[in-house]
């Protein structure tokens, strides 16, 4: 387990910024951690273990240091993975974190939920609500009508264009969804 | 023609019935005329008819008793018509008797038939009574020949089942129902063989179950093992509430109910239109599919917020996530799992349920005290790997694959694990110091024996689990005698509690010391350390006296050391009378050794300096 270096940190923050925008400071700087056995809350930080980035509270990090590197499997919440080429991708486990701080949201109709959870992209016909001022390639978090976070992805069209589209057009390219817990449990 | 003859036939059976029957069959006038006709006409026919009737009677005799009884009863019903007929019947009989000379033969035969019928009735009644007994005693243990025959034929399942039920019935009331010459052991052996072939168990497991349960309960248990337990799910209180979740699932078409009054987060699923393990709520981490018995060790553990908890065998993560939910994501959990292949499901479940205070590691749980440090953790859950004899309803292969060696290996591993767990816990923790040991097995060797071992080897004691339903564990079992506090442990059975077979025990660590009655090195070291602490004050005074006592005393002091160790083993730490001589001896031992140490160090330093100069 090691802290992230400069390049890695910028990559992670860039990706997060796409989804949460200014709320990034909530996540990184002003975070109040309630984990850990100490009475005072620490903060959250990022650590890297085997090309996966974890978002952990500092007290947990301190106590994880006596576990050997090859025996440590996971700590706190996994945010994403670095590929062999050095690119950073967010994974589905950070959905809770993103959903709490998301700037751009899309709500799906009940009929379109299952299709999204099977791994398909979001079509215009399945969109129930959509926040204003989404631009192309913004990070979007997908919810169900009962405000259950279902996944996240990239906006294919801006909100304005989305209204003019035909019902079969793609609105959000899917990056990750909670169906992956069942479909791809081994790859997570 | 048939009328009076029939009457005569039936007349043999009972006095009253024949005339009444005759009355019912034909109107009186007709009968009278027919009688006269018959009496007049056929002397020859009568014997034939009578013979026929005799044959018929014999035929009736040879029929089974029940049917003859039935006929008799039926006949009686018909014949016991009204009282009016009696008088006329008698008249007619009188008429019959007076009319012909043939009648005397007739009468004789009638009387004979009468007597026969009377005998028959008595026999029938006696046989009725006998029947009830016979059906019980009818069951005889099969002889060896019969067993050989059976072994050659394919097994007759209904016969086996019948025999099993009969033996259980006999065993439950052995004195009255036993077959003569058959011992209890014979019945039990036959029962074992039948159970093995009917239900598909192996010898060892059936032996073990027979030792654990009386016959009737054994059958209930085995029947319960054949059926699956109901599917349960646990609401994830980090993300939702049971009411809300139940509402959402009911809308999706799942038929469910709250689990029981002892759980506030459990739901039991009867049936479902959608796959219960693939709903969007499941994927969002609102609930976890978990057997009802898996709730129990975590409820017994009762982790508090801001504690440090270790789950030593965590995969697939149902109990770990429950612990995190109870702690509300505060504090810290170490989830450890030895098998790599199960780690993926553990991490996936942890992330899916939104647990953020967990560190997942991949150690052999026996190494954890070295990794995390002894006496460092508030609570530990040890859901030990076991033989799985309590979850036969989930996995039928356990019926045939477990042997005595498997159980022994499991028990050995469990004993090591529980000692490691006890060493990990901090006895002086403010809010904790508890270990919960649980298995999904019903074998005594893996449950009570392991706890008893822990009680002997470490300074722990059993405390109530907090689960008031459930059977107390065994205090004594066949040859073993366990500590009396073992009745605070709890056993759960499928046929009693409708959950998988389970065992839960909660231990509290009293102190961080390991008991000194042990002839272990740790014990000796601790004793010497404690004595050293006490004797330090006086030593310094003696040091000045003994400065010049060096080399000559070395050998002597070594012997003294050995003697002292032996003395220490025997005496208690607070044996005041022995302390002064011991201390003097120790001082003798300490002084030269310290000077020696100083000498050695100086020599080493000089050697180092020289080696550095050379470089």
GROMACS .gro file of C-alpha atoms in nm, chain A residues 13-163:
model
  151
   13UNK     CA    1  -0.879   1.407  -0.929
   14UNK     CA    2  -0.952   1.484  -1.291
   15UNK     CA    3  -1.179   1.187  -1.321
   16UNK     CA    4  -1.356   1.270  -1.000
   17UNK     CA    5  -1.396   1.630  -1.101
   18UNK     CA    6  -1.586   1.522  -1.409
   19UNK     CA    7  -1.854   1.376  -1.186
   20UNK     CA    8  -1.860   1.588  -0.878
   21UNK     CA    9  -1.723   1.920  -0.991
   22UNK     CA   10  -1.662   2.156  -0.705
   23UNK     CA   11  -1.773   1.904  -0.449
   24UNK     CA   12  -1.430   1.754  -0.486
   25UNK     CA   13  -1.321   1.958  -0.192
   26UNK     CA   14  -1.585   1.783   0.013
   27UNK     CA   15  -1.438   1.455  -0.077
   28UNK     CA   16  -1.076   1.531  -0.036
   29UNK     CA   17  -1.003   1.820   0.190
   30UNK     CA   18  -1.292   1.873   0.425
   31UNK     CA   19  -1.387   1.512   0.470
   32UNK     CA   20  -1.477   1.394   0.817
   33UNK     CA   21  -1.407   1.027   0.868
   34UNK     CA   22  -1.611   0.835   1.121
   35UNK     CA   23  -1.420   0.513   1.085
   36UNK     CA   24  -1.142   0.411   1.315
   37UNK     CA   25  -1.147   0.348   1.684
   38UNK     CA   26  -1.020   0.691   1.785
   39UNK     CA   27  -1.271   0.940   1.915
   40UNK     CA   28  -1.159   1.227   1.692
   41UNK     CA   29  -1.247   1.196   1.328
   42UNK     CA   30  -0.957   1.204   1.091
   43UNK     CA   31  -0.973   1.271   0.722
   44UNK     CA   32  -0.992   1.056   0.417
   45UNK     CA   33  -0.702   0.989   0.191
   46UNK     CA   34  -0.618   0.786  -0.115
   47UNK     CA   35  -0.392   0.487  -0.119
   48UNK     CA   36  -0.281   0.259  -0.395
   49UNK     CA   37  -0.257  -0.118  -0.360
   50UNK     CA   38  -0.197  -0.346  -0.660
   51UNK     CA   39  -0.306  -0.082  -0.913
   52UNK     CA   40  -0.629  -0.015  -0.732
   53UNK     CA   41  -0.699   0.314  -0.564
   54UNK     CA   42  -0.876   0.313  -0.230
   55UNK     CA   43  -1.046   0.596  -0.046
   56UNK     CA   44  -0.976   0.531   0.322
   57UNK     CA   45  -0.976   0.717   0.645
   58UNK     CA   46  -0.639   0.790   0.793
   59UNK     CA   47  -0.687   0.587   1.108
   60UNK     CA   48  -0.753   0.278   0.901
   61UNK     CA   49  -0.444   0.347   0.696
   62UNK     CA   50  -0.230   0.360   1.006
   63UNK     CA   51  -0.354   0.027   1.123
   64UNK     CA   52  -0.323  -0.139   0.787
   65UNK     CA   53   0.050  -0.079   0.774
   66UNK     CA   54   0.135  -0.391   0.965
   67UNK     CA   55  -0.031  -0.613   0.708
   68UNK     CA   56   0.208  -0.739   0.446
   69UNK     CA   57   0.173  -0.603   0.097
   70UNK     CA   58   0.082  -0.930  -0.065
   71UNK     CA   59  -0.169  -1.015   0.206
   72UNK     CA   60  -0.357  -0.689   0.202
   73UNK     CA   61  -0.658  -0.720  -0.020
   74UNK     CA   62  -0.881  -0.421   0.031
   75UNK     CA   63  -0.931  -0.130   0.261
   76UNK     CA   64  -1.206   0.125   0.290
   77UNK     CA   65  -1.374   0.189  -0.044
   78UNK     CA   66  -1.222   0.111  -0.380
   79UNK     CA   67  -1.250   0.405  -0.617
   80UNK     CA   68  -1.095   0.280  -0.933
   81UNK     CA   69  -0.818   0.103  -1.113
   82UNK     CA   70  -0.513   0.204  -1.307
   83UNK     CA   71  -0.472   0.018  -1.632
   84UNK     CA   72  -0.139  -0.111  -1.751
   85UNK     CA   73  -0.119   0.186  -1.981
   86UNK     CA   74  -0.146   0.426  -1.691
   87UNK     CA   75  -0.501   0.539  -1.745
   88UNK     CA   76  -0.737   0.564  -1.455
   89UNK     CA   77  -1.092   0.429  -1.463
   90UNK     CA   78  -1.352   0.467  -1.197
   91UNK     CA   79  -1.521   0.142  -1.088
   92UNK     CA   80  -1.867   0.075  -0.957
   93UNK     CA   81  -1.762   0.055  -0.594
   94UNK     CA   82  -1.726   0.430  -0.572
   95UNK     CA   83  -2.088   0.480  -0.672
   96UNK     CA   84  -2.198   0.571  -0.320
   97UNK     CA   85  -1.934   0.836  -0.297
   98UNK     CA   86  -2.019   0.978  -0.637
   99UNK     CA   87  -2.391   0.968  -0.583
  100UNK     CA   88  -2.362   1.170  -0.265
  101UNK     CA   89  -2.170   1.447  -0.441
  102UNK     CA   90  -2.287   1.429  -0.799
  103UNK     CA   91  -2.348   1.742  -1.002
  104UNK     CA   92  -2.518   1.584  -1.302
  105UNK     CA   93  -2.787   1.328  -1.260
  106UNK     CA   94  -3.023   1.129  -1.476
  107UNK     CA   95  -3.325   0.944  -1.346
  108UNK     CA   96  -3.446   0.634  -1.528
  109UNK     CA   97  -3.799   0.516  -1.578
  110UNK     CA   98  -3.881   0.184  -1.411
  111UNK     CA   99  -3.903   0.009  -1.747
  112UNK     CA  100  -3.555   0.112  -1.845
  113UNK     CA  101  -3.389   0.016  -1.515
  114UNK     CA  102  -3.332  -0.347  -1.597
  115UNK     CA  103  -3.191  -0.270  -1.937
  116UNK     CA  104  -2.933  -0.042  -1.782
  117UNK     CA  105  -2.848  -0.300  -1.520
  118UNK     CA  106  -2.782  -0.555  -1.789
  119UNK     CA  107  -2.509  -0.331  -1.921
  120UNK     CA  108  -2.679  -0.133  -2.195
  121UNK     CA  109  -2.649   0.242  -2.235
  122UNK     CA  110  -2.923   0.482  -2.145
  123UNK     CA  111  -3.161   0.563  -2.428
  124UNK     CA  112  -3.367   0.875  -2.453
  125UNK     CA  113  -3.688   0.677  -2.412
  126UNK     CA  114  -3.579   0.556  -2.073
  127UNK     CA  115  -3.497   0.894  -1.926
  128UNK     CA  116  -3.743   1.015  -1.665
  129UNK     CA  117  -3.567   1.329  -1.542
  130UNK     CA  118  -3.242   1.494  -1.622
  131UNK     CA  119  -3.058   1.781  -1.457
  132UNK     CA  120  -3.006   2.099  -1.651
  133UNK     CA  121  -2.677   2.217  -1.794
  134UNK     CA  122  -2.522   1.887  -1.878
  135UNK     CA  123  -2.262   1.924  -2.150
  136UNK     CA  124  -2.123   1.654  -2.369
  137UNK     CA  125  -1.870   1.428  -2.199
  138UNK     CA  126  -1.974   1.533  -1.853
  139UNK     CA  127  -1.984   1.265  -1.591
  140UNK     CA  128  -2.341   1.165  -1.512
  141UNK     CA  129  -2.471   0.951  -1.228
  142UNK     CA  130  -2.775   0.740  -1.311
  143UNK     CA  131  -3.052   0.696  -1.056
  144UNK     CA  132  -3.379   0.512  -1.047
  145UNK     CA  133  -3.698   0.709  -0.988
  146UNK     CA  134  -3.680   0.613  -0.619
  147UNK     CA  135  -3.337   0.774  -0.592
  148UNK     CA  136  -3.143   0.452  -0.576
  149UNK     CA  137  -2.809   0.501  -0.752
  150UNK     CA  138  -2.775   0.256  -1.039
  151UNK     CA  139  -2.448   0.349  -1.205
  152UNK     CA  140  -2.262   0.622  -1.382
  153UNK     CA  141  -2.137   0.715  -1.725
  154UNK     CA  142  -2.055   0.982  -1.981
  155UNK     CA  143  -2.310   1.216  -2.127
  156UNK     CA  144  -2.341   1.163  -2.499
  157UNK     CA  145  -2.556   1.464  -2.555
  158UNK     CA  146  -2.616   1.786  -2.370
  159UNK     CA  147  -2.946   1.840  -2.197
  160UNK     CA  148  -3.062   2.076  -2.466
  161UNK     CA  149  -2.989   1.831  -2.745
  162UNK     CA  150  -3.133   1.551  -2.546
  163UNK     CA  151  -3.478   1.704  -2.563
   0.00000   0.00000   0.00000
